[in-house]
mmCIF file with all atom_site columns, C-alpha atoms in Angstrom:
data_model
loop_
_atom_site.group_PDB
_atom_site.id
_atom_site.type_symbol
_atom_site.label_atom_id
_atom_site.label_alt_id
_atom_site.label_comp_id
_atom_site.label_asym_id
_atom_site.label_entity_id
_atom_site.label_seq_id
_atom_site.pdbx_PDB_ins_code
_atom_site.Cartn_x
_atom_site.Cartn_y
_atom_site.Cartn_z
_atom_site.occupancy
_atom_site.B_iso_or_equiv
_atom_site.pdbx_formal_charge
_atom_site.auth_seq_id
_atom_site.auth_comp_id
_atom_site.auth_asym_id
_atom_site.auth_atom_id
_atom_site.pdbx_PDB_model_num
ATOM 1   C CA . UNK A 1 1   ? 0.000   0.000   0.000  1.00 59.00 ? 17  UNK A CA 1
ATOM 2   C CA . UNK A 1 2   ? 1.133   3.514   -0.754 1.00 64.00 ? 18  UNK A CA 1
ATOM 3   C CA . UNK A 1 3   ? 2.148   5.516   2.308  1.00 78.00 ? 19  UNK A CA 1
ATOM 4   C CA . UNK A 1 4   ? 0.980   9.099   1.996  1.00 86.00 ? 20  UNK A CA 1
ATOM 5   C CA . UNK A 1 5   ? -1.161  11.392  4.074  1.00 89.00 ? 21  UNK A CA 1
ATOM 6   C CA . UNK A 1 6   ? -4.001  11.108  1.558  1.00 89.00 ? 22  UNK A CA 1
ATOM 7   C CA . UNK A 1 7   ? -3.845  7.301   1.559  1.00 89.00 ? 23  UNK A CA 1
ATOM 8   C CA . UNK A 1 8   ? -3.862  7.237   5.369  1.00 92.00 ? 24  UNK A CA 1
ATOM 9   C CA . UNK A 1 9   ? -6.854  9.625   5.432  1.00 93.00 ? 25  UNK A CA 1
ATOM 10  C CA . UNK A 1 10  ? -8.798  7.386   3.047  1.00 91.00 ? 26  UNK A CA 1
ATOM 11  C CA . UNK A 1 11  ? -7.795  4.349   5.111  1.00 92.00 ? 27  UNK A CA 1
ATOM 12  C CA . UNK A 1 12  ? -9.071  6.116   8.264  1.00 94.00 ? 28  UNK A CA 1
ATOM 13  C CA . UNK A 1 13  ? -12.430 7.105   6.740  1.00 93.00 ? 29  UNK A CA 1
ATOM 14  C CA . UNK A 1 14  ? -12.895 3.564   5.465  1.00 93.00 ? 30  UNK A CA 1
ATOM 15  C CA . UNK A 1 15  ? -12.127 1.976   8.855  1.00 93.00 ? 31  UNK A CA 1
ATOM 16  C CA . UNK A 1 16  ? -14.107 4.465   10.965 1.00 94.00 ? 32  UNK A CA 1
ATOM 17  C CA . UNK A 1 17  ? -17.222 4.994   8.839  1.00 93.00 ? 33  UNK A CA 1
ATOM 18  C CA . UNK A 1 18  ? -17.496 2.720   5.798  1.00 93.00 ? 34  UNK A CA 1
ATOM 19  C CA . UNK A 1 19  ? -16.403 -0.527  7.495  1.00 92.00 ? 35  UNK A CA 1
ATOM 20  C CA . UNK A 1 20  ? -17.404 0.350   11.082 1.00 93.00 ? 36  UNK A CA 1
ATOM 21  C CA . UNK A 1 21  ? -16.803 -2.639  13.343 1.00 91.00 ? 37  UNK A CA 1
ATOM 22  C CA . UNK A 1 22  ? -20.070 -2.549  15.277 1.00 92.00 ? 38  UNK A CA 1
ATOM 23  C CA . UNK A 1 23  ? -22.544 -1.033  12.896 1.00 93.00 ? 39  UNK A CA 1
ATOM 24  C CA . UNK A 1 24  ? -21.418 -2.500  9.556  1.00 92.00 ? 40  UNK A CA 1
ATOM 25  C CA . UNK A 1 25  ? -19.311 -5.586  10.306 1.00 91.00 ? 41  UNK A CA 1
ATOM 26  C CA . UNK A 1 26  ? -21.265 -6.460  13.504 1.00 91.00 ? 42  UNK A CA 1
ATOM 27  C CA . UNK A 1 27  ? -18.170 -7.268  15.568 1.00 91.00 ? 43  UNK A CA 1
ATOM 28  C CA . UNK A 1 28  ? -17.918 -6.335  19.239 1.00 90.00 ? 44  UNK A CA 1
ATOM 29  C CA . UNK A 1 29  ? -21.670 -6.246  19.800 1.00 90.00 ? 45  UNK A CA 1
ATOM 30  C CA . UNK A 1 30  ? -21.487 -7.543  23.405 1.00 87.00 ? 46  UNK A CA 1
ATOM 31  C CA . UNK A 1 31  ? -19.738 -4.470  24.876 1.00 87.00 ? 47  UNK A CA 1
ATOM 32  C CA . UNK A 1 32  ? -21.576 -2.244  22.389 1.00 91.00 ? 48  UNK A CA 1
ATOM 33  C CA . UNK A 1 33  ? -24.920 -3.234  23.916 1.00 90.00 ? 49  UNK A CA 1
ATOM 34  C CA . UNK A 1 34  ? -23.702 -3.883  27.458 1.00 88.00 ? 50  UNK A CA 1
ATOM 35  C CA . UNK A 1 35  ? -21.664 -0.766  28.261 1.00 86.00 ? 51  UNK A CA 1
ATOM 36  C CA . UNK A 1 36  ? -23.618 1.864   26.355 1.00 90.00 ? 52  UNK A CA 1
ATOM 37  C CA . UNK A 1 37  ? -26.196 2.914   28.949 1.00 91.00 ? 53  UNK A CA 1
ATOM 38  C CA . UNK A 1 38  ? -24.072 5.833   30.120 1.00 91.00 ? 54  UNK A CA 1
ATOM 39  C CA . UNK A 1 39  ? -21.834 8.021   27.977 1.00 93.00 ? 55  UNK A CA 1
ATOM 40  C CA . UNK A 1 40  ? -18.896 8.094   30.399 1.00 90.00 ? 56  UNK A CA 1
ATOM 41  C CA . UNK A 1 41  ? -18.657 4.297   30.635 1.00 88.00 ? 57  UNK A CA 1
ATOM 42  C CA . UNK A 1 42  ? -19.076 4.001   26.856 1.00 91.00 ? 58  UNK A CA 1
ATOM 43  C CA . UNK A 1 43  ? -16.189 6.397   26.278 1.00 92.00 ? 59  UNK A CA 1
ATOM 44  C CA . UNK A 1 44  ? -14.101 4.554   28.883 1.00 87.00 ? 60  UNK A CA 1
ATOM 45  C CA . UNK A 1 45  ? -14.744 1.244   27.120 1.00 87.00 ? 61  UNK A CA 1
ATOM 46  C CA . UNK A 1 46  ? -13.986 2.838   23.761 1.00 91.00 ? 62  UNK A CA 1
ATOM 47  C CA . UNK A 1 47  ? -10.656 4.170   25.018 1.00 88.00 ? 63  UNK A CA 1
ATOM 48  C CA . UNK A 1 48  ? -9.756  0.809   26.589 1.00 86.00 ? 64  UNK A CA 1
ATOM 49  C CA . UNK A 1 49  ? -10.588 -0.996  23.331 1.00 90.00 ? 65  UNK A CA 1
ATOM 50  C CA . UNK A 1 50  ? -8.633  1.626   21.364 1.00 92.00 ? 66  UNK A CA 1
ATOM 51  C CA . UNK A 1 51  ? -5.540  1.104   23.486 1.00 89.00 ? 67  UNK A CA 1
ATOM 52  C CA . UNK A 1 52  ? -5.793  -2.688  23.383 1.00 91.00 ? 68  UNK A CA 1
ATOM 53  C CA . UNK A 1 53  ? -6.672  -2.946  19.696 1.00 95.00 ? 69  UNK A CA 1
ATOM 54  C CA . UNK A 1 54  ? -3.879  -0.605  18.596 1.00 95.00 ? 70  UNK A CA 1
ATOM 55  C CA . UNK A 1 55  ? -1.222  -2.228  20.743 1.00 94.00 ? 71  UNK A CA 1
ATOM 56  C CA . UNK A 1 56  ? -2.416  -5.758  19.953 1.00 95.00 ? 72  UNK A CA 1
ATOM 57  C CA . UNK A 1 57  ? -2.280  -4.977  16.219 1.00 97.00 ? 73  UNK A CA 1
ATOM 58  C CA . UNK A 1 58  ? 1.373   -4.029  16.665 1.00 97.00 ? 74  UNK A CA 1
ATOM 59  C CA . UNK A 1 59  ? 2.346   -6.996  18.833 1.00 96.00 ? 75  UNK A CA 1
ATOM 60  C CA . UNK A 1 60  ? 0.360   -9.651  16.931 1.00 97.00 ? 76  UNK A CA 1
ATOM 61  C CA . UNK A 1 61  ? 1.902   -8.511  13.645 1.00 97.00 ? 77  UNK A CA 1
ATOM 62  C CA . UNK A 1 62  ? 5.366   -8.904  15.171 1.00 97.00 ? 78  UNK A CA 1
ATOM 63  C CA . UNK A 1 63  ? 4.491   -12.295 16.694 1.00 97.00 ? 79  UNK A CA 1
ATOM 64  C CA . UNK A 1 64  ? 3.141   -13.540 13.370 1.00 97.00 ? 80  UNK A CA 1
ATOM 65  C CA . UNK A 1 65  ? 6.002   -12.182 11.279 1.00 97.00 ? 81  UNK A CA 1
ATOM 66  C CA . UNK A 1 66  ? 8.953   -13.040 13.499 1.00 97.00 ? 82  UNK A CA 1
ATOM 67  C CA . UNK A 1 67  ? 7.801   -16.076 15.506 1.00 96.00 ? 83  UNK A CA 1
ATOM 68  C CA . UNK A 1 68  ? 4.956   -17.966 13.818 1.00 97.00 ? 84  UNK A CA 1
ATOM 69  C CA . UNK A 1 69  ? 6.024   -17.676 10.165 1.00 97.00 ? 85  UNK A CA 1
ATOM 70  C CA . UNK A 1 70  ? 9.728   -18.573 10.648 1.00 96.00 ? 86  UNK A CA 1
ATOM 71  C CA . UNK A 1 71  ? 8.752   -21.547 12.843 1.00 96.00 ? 87  UNK A CA 1
ATOM 72  C CA . UNK A 1 72  ? 5.988   -22.611 10.381 1.00 96.00 ? 88  UNK A CA 1
ATOM 73  C CA . UNK A 1 73  ? 3.419   -22.344 13.170 1.00 96.00 ? 89  UNK A CA 1
ATOM 74  C CA . UNK A 1 74  ? 0.873   -20.169 11.355 1.00 95.00 ? 90  UNK A CA 1
ATOM 75  C CA . UNK A 1 75  ? -1.880  -22.583 12.393 1.00 95.00 ? 91  UNK A CA 1
ATOM 76  C CA . UNK A 1 76  ? -1.396  -21.370 16.002 1.00 96.00 ? 92  UNK A CA 1
ATOM 77  C CA . UNK A 1 77  ? -2.209  -17.778 15.000 1.00 96.00 ? 93  UNK A CA 1
ATOM 78  C CA . UNK A 1 78  ? -5.565  -17.566 16.788 1.00 94.00 ? 94  UNK A CA 1
ATOM 79  C CA . UNK A 1 79  ? -4.241  -19.003 20.048 1.00 95.00 ? 95  UNK A CA 1
ATOM 80  C CA . UNK A 1 80  ? -1.150  -16.789 19.978 1.00 96.00 ? 96  UNK A CA 1
ATOM 81  C CA . UNK A 1 81  ? -3.225  -13.685 19.241 1.00 95.00 ? 97  UNK A CA 1
ATOM 82  C CA . UNK A 1 82  ? -5.665  -14.441 22.078 1.00 93.00 ? 98  UNK A CA 1
ATOM 83  C CA . UNK A 1 83  ? -2.723  -14.818 24.481 1.00 94.00 ? 99  UNK A CA 1
ATOM 84  C CA . UNK A 1 84  ? -1.320  -11.438 23.409 1.00 94.00 ? 100 UNK A CA 1
ATOM 85  C CA . UNK A 1 85  ? -4.730  -9.768  23.757 1.00 93.00 ? 101 UNK A CA 1
ATOM 86  C CA . UNK A 1 86  ? -5.329  -11.399 27.165 1.00 92.00 ? 102 UNK A CA 1
ATOM 87  C CA . UNK A 1 87  ? -1.988  -10.101 28.459 1.00 92.00 ? 103 UNK A CA 1
ATOM 88  C CA . UNK A 1 88  ? -2.802  -6.584  27.256 1.00 90.00 ? 104 UNK A CA 1
ATOM 89  C CA . UNK A 1 89  ? -6.271  -6.695  28.807 1.00 90.00 ? 105 UNK A CA 1
ATOM 90  C CA . UNK A 1 90  ? -4.759  -7.822  32.111 1.00 90.00 ? 106 UNK A CA 1
ATOM 91  C CA . UNK A 1 91  ? -2.381  -4.848  31.950 1.00 88.00 ? 107 UNK A CA 1
ATOM 92  C CA . UNK A 1 92  ? -5.232  -2.391  31.237 1.00 85.00 ? 108 UNK A CA 1
ATOM 93  C CA . UNK A 1 93  ? -7.420  -3.934  33.934 1.00 88.00 ? 109 UNK A CA 1
ATOM 94  C CA . UNK A 1 94  ? -4.675  -3.565  36.532 1.00 90.00 ? 110 UNK A CA 1
ATOM 95  C CA . UNK A 1 95  ? -3.941  0.021   35.456 1.00 89.00 ? 111 UNK A CA 1
ATOM 96  C CA . UNK A 1 96  ? -7.614  1.047   35.575 1.00 85.00 ? 112 UNK A CA 1
ATOM 97  C CA . UNK A 1 97  ? -8.096  -0.584  38.969 1.00 89.00 ? 113 UNK A CA 1
ATOM 98  C CA . UNK A 1 98  ? -5.220  1.499   40.374 1.00 92.00 ? 114 UNK A CA 1
ATOM 99  C CA . UNK A 1 99  ? -5.691  4.756   38.439 1.00 91.00 ? 115 UNK A CA 1
ATOM 100 C CA . UNK A 1 100 ? -9.461  5.044   37.764 1.00 87.00 ? 116 UNK A CA 1
ATOM 101 C CA . UNK A 1 101 ? -11.335 2.742   40.188 1.00 89.00 ? 117 UNK A CA 1
ATOM 102 C CA . UNK A 1 102 ? -14.729 4.295   39.340 1.00 87.00 ? 118 UNK A CA 1
ATOM 103 C CA . UNK A 1 103 ? -14.348 3.445   35.646 1.00 81.00 ? 119 UNK A CA 1
ATOM 104 C CA . UNK A 1 104 ? -13.017 -0.004  36.556 1.00 84.00 ? 120 UNK A CA 1
ATOM 105 C CA . UNK A 1 105 ? -16.170 -0.654  38.610 1.00 85.00 ? 121 UNK A CA 1
ATOM 106 C CA . UNK A 1 106 ? -18.476 0.807   35.951 1.00 78.00 ? 122 UNK A CA 1
ATOM 107 C CA . UNK A 1 107 ? -17.018 -1.398  33.181 1.00 78.00 ? 123 UNK A CA 1
ATOM 108 C CA . UNK A 1 108 ? -17.416 -4.450  35.396 1.00 78.00 ? 124 UNK A CA 1
ATOM 109 C CA . UNK A 1 109 ? -17.367 -7.798  33.601 1.00 77.00 ? 125 UNK A CA 1
ATOM 110 C CA . UNK A 1 110 ? -17.054 -6.146  30.185 1.00 77.00 ? 126 UNK A CA 1
ATOM 111 C CA . UNK A 1 111 ? -13.434 -5.134  30.773 1.00 79.00 ? 127 UNK A CA 1
ATOM 112 C CA . UNK A 1 112 ? -12.039 -8.693  31.052 1.00 82.00 ? 128 UNK A CA 1
ATOM 113 C CA . UNK A 1 113 ? -14.362 -9.698  28.219 1.00 78.00 ? 129 UNK A CA 1
ATOM 114 C CA . UNK A 1 114 ? -12.258 -7.550  25.869 1.00 82.00 ? 130 UNK A CA 1
ATOM 115 C CA . UNK A 1 115 ? -9.972  -10.601 25.824 1.00 78.00 ? 131 UNK A CA 1
ATOM 116 C CA . UNK A 1 116 ? -12.615 -12.516 23.887 1.00 74.00 ? 132 UNK A CA 1
ATOM 117 C CA . UNK A 1 117 ? -14.013 -9.494  22.042 1.00 82.00 ? 133 UNK A CA 1
ATOM 118 C CA . UNK A 1 118 ? -14.295 -10.675 18.471 1.00 88.00 ? 134 UNK A CA 1
ATOM 119 C CA . UNK A 1 119 ? -13.568 -7.147  17.231 1.00 92.00 ? 135 UNK A CA 1
ATOM 120 C CA . UNK A 1 120 ? -10.074 -7.094  18.736 1.00 94.00 ? 136 UNK A CA 1
ATOM 121 C CA . UNK A 1 121 ? -9.228  -10.585 17.505 1.00 94.00 ? 137 UNK A CA 1
ATOM 122 C CA . UNK A 1 122 ? -10.921 -9.921  14.163 1.00 94.00 ? 138 UNK A CA 1
ATOM 123 C CA . UNK A 1 123 ? -8.751  -6.897  13.442 1.00 96.00 ? 139 UNK A CA 1
ATOM 124 C CA . UNK A 1 124 ? -5.570  -8.760  14.425 1.00 95.00 ? 140 UNK A CA 1
ATOM 125 C CA . UNK A 1 125 ? -6.462  -11.559 12.006 1.00 96.00 ? 141 UNK A CA 1
ATOM 126 C CA . UNK A 1 126 ? -7.591  -9.116  9.292  1.00 95.00 ? 142 UNK A CA 1
ATOM 127 C CA . UNK A 1 127 ? -4.208  -7.375  9.449  1.00 96.00 ? 143 UNK A CA 1
ATOM 128 C CA . UNK A 1 128 ? -2.513  -10.678 8.603  1.00 96.00 ? 144 UNK A CA 1
ATOM 129 C CA . UNK A 1 129 ? -4.976  -11.927 5.987  1.00 96.00 ? 145 UNK A CA 1
ATOM 130 C CA . UNK A 1 130 ? -4.935  -8.571  4.155  1.00 95.00 ? 146 UNK A CA 1
ATOM 131 C CA . UNK A 1 131 ? -1.102  -8.630  4.175  1.00 95.00 ? 147 UNK A CA 1
ATOM 132 C CA . UNK A 1 132 ? -0.852  -5.203  5.812  1.00 95.00 ? 148 UNK A CA 1
ATOM 133 C CA . UNK A 1 133 ? 2.618   -4.068  6.756  1.00 95.00 ? 149 UNK A CA 1
ATOM 134 C CA . UNK A 1 134 ? 3.408   -3.042  10.315 1.00 96.00 ? 150 UNK A CA 1
ATOM 135 C CA . UNK A 1 135 ? 2.353   0.603   9.855  1.00 95.00 ? 151 UNK A CA 1
ATOM 136 C CA . UNK A 1 136 ? -0.987  -0.223  8.233  1.00 95.00 ? 152 UNK A CA 1
ATOM 137 C CA . UNK A 1 137 ? -1.671  -2.951  10.803 1.00 96.00 ? 153 UNK A CA 1
ATOM 138 C CA . UNK A 1 138 ? -1.250  -0.459  13.629 1.00 97.00 ? 154 UNK A CA 1
ATOM 139 C CA . UNK A 1 139 ? -3.265  2.189   11.774 1.00 97.00 ? 155 UNK A CA 1
ATOM 140 C CA . UNK A 1 140 ? -6.005  -0.338  11.018 1.00 96.00 ? 156 UNK A CA 1
ATOM 141 C CA . UNK A 1 141 ? -6.172  -1.249  14.702 1.00 97.00 ? 157 UNK A CA 1
ATOM 142 C CA . UNK A 1 142 ? -6.279  2.406   15.726 1.00 97.00 ? 158 UNK A CA 1
ATOM 143 C CA . UNK A 1 143 ? -8.855  3.534   13.157 1.00 97.00 ? 159 UNK A CA 1
ATOM 144 C CA . UNK A 1 144 ? -11.149 0.528   13.646 1.00 96.00 ? 160 UNK A CA 1
ATOM 145 C CA . UNK A 1 145 ? -11.025 1.116   17.406 1.00 96.00 ? 161 UNK A CA 1
ATOM 146 C CA . UNK A 1 146 ? -11.850 4.793   16.885 1.00 97.00 ? 162 UNK A CA 1
ATOM 147 C CA . UNK A 1 147 ? -14.806 3.667   14.765 1.00 96.00 ? 163 UNK A CA 1
ATOM 148 C CA . UNK A 1 148 ? -15.889 1.385   17.615 1.00 96.00 ? 164 UNK A CA 1
ATOM 149 C CA . UNK A 1 149 ? -15.540 4.286   20.060 1.00 96.00 ? 165 UNK A CA 1
ATOM 150 C CA . UNK A 1 150 ? -17.563 6.586   17.790 1.00 96.00 ? 166 UNK A CA 1
ATOM 151 C CA . UNK A 1 151 ? -20.319 3.988   17.419 1.00 96.00 ? 167 UNK A CA 1
ATOM 152 C CA . UNK A 1 152 ? -20.578 3.211   21.140 1.00 96.00 ? 168 UNK A CA 1
ATOM 153 C CA . UNK A 1 153 ? -20.503 6.926   22.010 1.00 97.00 ? 169 UNK A CA 1
ATOM 154 C CA . UNK A 1 154 ? -23.315 7.804   19.568 1.00 96.00 ? 170 UNK A CA 1
ATOM 155 C CA . UNK A 1 155 ? -25.319 4.818   20.791 1.00 96.00 ? 171 UNK A CA 1
ATOM 156 C CA . UNK A 1 156 ? -24.826 5.797   24.454 1.00 96.00 ? 172 UNK A CA 1
ATOM 157 C CA . UNK A 1 157 ? -25.963 9.366   23.711 1.00 95.00 ? 173 UNK A CA 1
ATOM 158 C CA . UNK A 1 158 ? -29.100 8.013   22.052 1.00 94.00 ? 174 UNK A CA 1
ATOM 159 C CA . UNK A 1 159 ? -29.755 5.611   24.934 1.00 94.00 ? 175 UNK A CA 1
ATOM 160 C CA . UNK A 1 160 ? -29.405 8.388   27.524 1.00 93.00 ? 176 UNK A CA 1
ATOM 161 C CA . UNK A 1 161 ? -31.880 10.495  25.600 1.00 93.00 ? 177 UNK A CA 1
ATOM 162 C CA . UNK A 1 162 ? -34.292 7.574   25.231 1.00 92.00 ? 178 UNK A CA 1
ATOM 163 C CA . UNK A 1 163 ? -34.103 7.038   29.005 1.00 88.00 ? 179 UNK A CA 1
ATOM 164 C CA . UNK A 1 164 ? -36.046 10.286  29.481 1.00 86.00 ? 180 UNK A CA 1
ATOM 165 C CA . UNK A 1 165 ? -38.510 9.728   26.630 1.00 88.00 ? 181 UNK A CA 1
ATOM 166 C CA . UNK A 1 166 ? -42.023 8.388   26.709 1.00 88.00 ? 182 UNK A CA 1
ATOM 167 C CA . UNK A 1 167 ? -41.604 4.921   25.172 1.00 89.00 ? 183 UNK A CA 1
ATOM 168 C CA . UNK A 1 168 ? -44.482 2.440   24.794 1.00 90.00 ? 184 UNK A CA 1
ATOM 169 C CA . UNK A 1 169 ? -44.254 -0.217  27.510 1.00 90.00 ? 185 UNK A CA 1
ATOM 170 C CA . UNK A 1 170 ? -43.567 -3.045  25.032 1.00 90.00 ? 186 UNK A CA 1
ATOM 171 C CA . UNK A 1 171 ? -40.465 -1.249  23.747 1.00 90.00 ? 187 UNK A CA 1
ATOM 172 C CA . UNK A 1 172 ? -39.005 -0.080  27.066 1.00 89.00 ? 188 UNK A CA 1
ATOM 173 C CA . UNK A 1 173 ? -35.540 -1.299  27.997 1.00 87.00 ? 189 UNK A CA 1
ATOM 174 C CA . UNK A 1 174 ? -33.661 -3.630  25.704 1.00 88.00 ? 190 UNK A CA 1
ATOM 175 C CA . UNK A 1 175 ? -36.145 -3.675  22.759 1.00 92.00 ? 191 UNK A CA 1
ATOM 176 C CA . UNK A 1 176 ? -35.804 0.067   22.135 1.00 93.00 ? 192 UNK A CA 1
ATOM 177 C CA . UNK A 1 177 ? -32.019 -0.279  22.434 1.00 92.00 ? 193 UNK A CA 1
ATOM 178 C CA . UNK A 1 178 ? -32.066 -2.880  19.648 1.00 93.00 ? 194 UNK A CA 1
ATOM 179 C CA . UNK A 1 179 ? -34.279 -0.674  17.470 1.00 93.00 ? 195 UNK A CA 1
ATOM 180 C CA . UNK A 1 180 ? -31.908 2.247   18.061 1.00 93.00 ? 196 UNK A CA 1
ATOM 181 C CA . UNK A 1 181 ? -28.878 0.101   17.211 1.00 94.00 ? 197 UNK A CA 1
ATOM 182 C CA . UNK A 1 182 ? -30.582 -1.030  14.001 1.00 94.00 ? 198 UNK A CA 1
ATOM 183 C CA . UNK A 1 183 ? -31.303 2.571   12.976 1.00 94.00 ? 199 UNK A CA 1
ATOM 184 C CA . UNK A 1 184 ? -27.692 3.556   13.666 1.00 94.00 ? 200 UNK A CA 1
ATOM 185 C CA . UNK A 1 185 ? -26.545 0.599   11.613 1.00 94.00 ? 201 UNK A CA 1
ATOM 186 C CA . UNK A 1 186 ? -28.710 1.718   8.692  1.00 92.00 ? 202 UNK A CA 1
ATOM 187 C CA . UNK A 1 187 ? -27.201 5.197   8.953  1.00 92.00 ? 203 UNK A CA 1
ATOM 188 C CA . UNK A 1 188 ? -23.628 3.859   8.896  1.00 91.00 ? 204 UNK A CA 1
ATOM 189 C CA . UNK A 1 189 ? -24.399 1.477   6.043  1.00 89.00 ? 205 UNK A CA 1
ATOM 190 C CA . UNK A 1 190 ? -25.217 4.588   4.021  1.00 87.00 ? 206 UNK A CA 1
ATOM 191 C CA . UNK A 1 191 ? -21.468 5.211   3.884  1.00 86.00 ? 207 UNK A CA 1
ATOM 192 C CA . UNK A 1 192 ? -20.954 1.899   2.040  1.00 82.00 ? 208 UNK A CA 1
ATOM 193 C CA . UNK A 1 193 ? -21.669 3.571   -1.289 1.00 73.00 ? 209 UNK A CA 1
ATOM 194 C CA . UNK A 1 194 ? -18.664 5.846   -0.891 1.00 69.00 ? 210 UNK A CA 1
ATOM 195 C CA . UNK A 1 195 ? -15.951 5.039   -3.410 1.00 60.00 ? 211 UNK A CA 1
ATOM 196 C CA . UNK A 1 196 ? -12.322 5.855   -2.619 1.00 56.00 ? 212 UNK A CA 1
#
């Protein structure tokens, strides 16, 4: 891939809007639905996923390129990537517990679940299958995570507003959240017609 500011901008728009992880590719739905009731926890989850996805894209690329491929162990890619992601999640969990205990408590079970978040693993595997170099792997991780953060933030804003709205009893709670997520997904799928 060509490395220029314009190419990186197009790559960013594609990852954040056109191929949004949650709303177009439907990866990472568990934290998207589970941590989006309040905007501050949604942003905290988005930042945690951004850190983990960016760093895991870097480390998994190195592990694949310099350990798995030379040893002809490519078939262990998924296991190796999950181990890298789990170690990073453990690091973030420990840091949040010490530095921001309120956010750590608010994220609850969803923070350790980042280890098995299909979005994080999916991007690590996509970086390898698309033959991205190190720079584009890291950028793909960063931009896809920013797309995840944007989606969960917009969804949390909508859910907070819905909380104070008069909703028919049959739609209160989780049903209206699913309807809202579907409408957001339709909006983001409108970007799919963009040609770069």
